[in-house]
C-alpha angles and dihedrals in degrees: 000000000000124000112277091236089068095055095075089063090067095062139093116358090358091059092044092051091048093051091047092058097039092051088053090054099258134123118236131182138179106236143182127005099009092058093044093047093047090054089049093047091242127137113250133199093190120098107173126163134193124206142168089233116107121235095260091051090048092053091050092052096043099048093082095041108039124073089213136008129209119197101174090118095044096117088058091048098259128130120177123208131192119211128164090346091306119121116212123187114203120191131185115244104271151159123227121204127174118220110235096263102021130110092200123074120229111230126216120183120225142186103224128083090204092057090046091053091047090065094054123106106247136009092245087060094040097080128103136196116212110223136184097039120084114294115003113259124213115222111198110158096161103046100258094154090056092049090051089054092051093037091236132154113212134153118246090234127021114309092235091062095038096048092043091053091051115007091191086075088076090064091041088057090067094038091058090044087057096044100041100029088235126147122236115233114254090242090058092049091049090051091051091052090050097044104033094118087065088074088072091081093060117096118255090238093060091046090049092053093051093045090050091054091046098052095050093051119105092241096046098123099056091041091052090048090054091047091051091049090053091055093237094116089061088069097063111005103030092158091070099057087046089066090071089071094053123082114219106240091213096042106037092169091074140031122251092255093058089046093050093050090048091052092048093050090055097054128087115271092261116136097223093046094045093050091047090052091049094048101032096104102033090112093065098080090048094050101043094088090056099046104028121232092334120053129199111247093228093058096048090043091059094044092042093052090050092049092046092052092049094049095047091048090052088055091049097242113171113270093243092055092044093050093048095049094045091049092052090050089051094048101034096105096044096092091055091065088069088092086074090061124263126232121211089258091054090052091049091050091049091053092044093050093046095047112164089354093068097106091046092045093052091047091049090051090052094046091047088074106093100145118136089220102101094195092053092045092051091048093053093046089049090053091053090047088054092048092052090048090053090051091053091048091054091045088057090055103036144002099266094165091066102043108174137133119266090249131048135218095271091054091049091052093046092049097046094038094233136123130236114305147107093302091064091051092049092051093049092049092052091047092049092048089051090051091051096043100041107021128234120354135171134260094255091059091048093052091048091054089049090049093053092048090050092052091049089051092052096253117144112270106258091202129254098263104039091102090070090069095051 
C-alpha cells in the first residue's frame, strides 16, 4: 500500500500519459520533486517523468496526445509535452558523469529505474512512482521516505562519487537545506569541504541559478552559514566568507557576516532584495585599511557597489538584476542620514536616486537594523517612518517620482540656437538641480536660467521673451 497522498499524482493527464506509454510496452514513472513534495504534503510545480523509451519513440507516442512538444533537451534524453495547460518533462533513464575537467555531462541512456534513481542527487529526490499500470507503485531503493521523516539530506550513493559525477550537487545540498529545512549528513558536509575545488568546472550560469534559488528560500541564512563553513562559498562568492573576519563598527557584538545573514533573513523573499542584503556590506573589509577600525559609510558603499557588480557579472546575472542590486548596495545607508534632518530637496534627491527601487531601499534600510539595543532599534525605525511620511507629504504637493525640468534638451537647443553638446548637458543639470532644491517652477523661469548661462558662456543672447514663441 502506498500513502494516500501519492494517489492523486496518478490521475488526469498523469494517468493518461502513463497508460499511453504502458500500452506501447514502455515503463514510465513520476520522479523527483513531485513525489517528494507529495510525501511531505507540499504543493509542487514539478511534473517530471522517467521512462525506458528513447527520445524518438517518445515523440512518436506523444504527437497524438500532446497539444505541443518541445525537443530542446532531446540530446540529453528529454522531451517536454504540454497537455491541458500542464507541462510534463519525460526523460529516458540515464546516467550523467562529468569528465574530470569538463563543464558538460556525458549522457548514457539506460533501461532500469533503479539505476536512474542511483544517479540522482539526494535520496529524497531518488524516489519514483510507477503510473499507468494498476495501482501506482512507489520505488524507493535508497530510503528516501525515511530521510524525509528525519529531515535528512543524503546522497543515494557515497558523496565522493555523487559530487564527483556532478559537482553542482554540492551547491544543491545547501539549496535543498534552505528550501526544505533539512539537515545535510555530516559525511556529505565533510565531502564538500574535501571536494569544493571540483565546483570550478561547473558553468557560472548553473551556479547562478542554484544560488538564486537558495537565497530566496525561507531557510537561506542557516544554509548559507553551513555552506560558508564548508568552504564551498569561497569558490564563487569569496567576498561573503571574508565578512566573518571584519567586525561591524556599529554592531561590535557580531561580525559583519552574521549581521549580513541576519539582514537577509528579515527581508522579503525577493531575489534583488535578498542579494542586496547579502552583499550590502562587502565593501567593509576592503575599506578598513583606509579608514581604520571605523569606516565611513559612503566609502564602503562605493567600494561595495563596485564589488557587487563585478561578482554578479562573473556569475552571469542579467544586467537589470545586477544594476538593481549594485544600486541598492550603493544607496543602502542613505536613509540612516535622516537623523541629521532632511530638507525637501534632500527628500527629492533620495526619491530621484532610488527610482523604482524605493520600496526595496526602504525595506533594506529597516532590515539593516539588527542591534540588540531596543531603544536604538526603535529610534532608527522611527527615523525611517518619518522619512517615509516626508515622502508622502511631498507626493501630495508635487510629482516627486518624475523629477525633471519643465523644458527638455530639444527646447534648450532651439531656444539657444545651438546643437547637441556639453552646453546642453550643463543647462539641463542646473535646471534639474534647481527642481530638486527648490521644487516645481515654470517654463519661463527655466528659459531665463538657460539664457543667463548662455550669456556667461559667450553665446549670443537669445532674448528674454523668445520662449513664448516656442
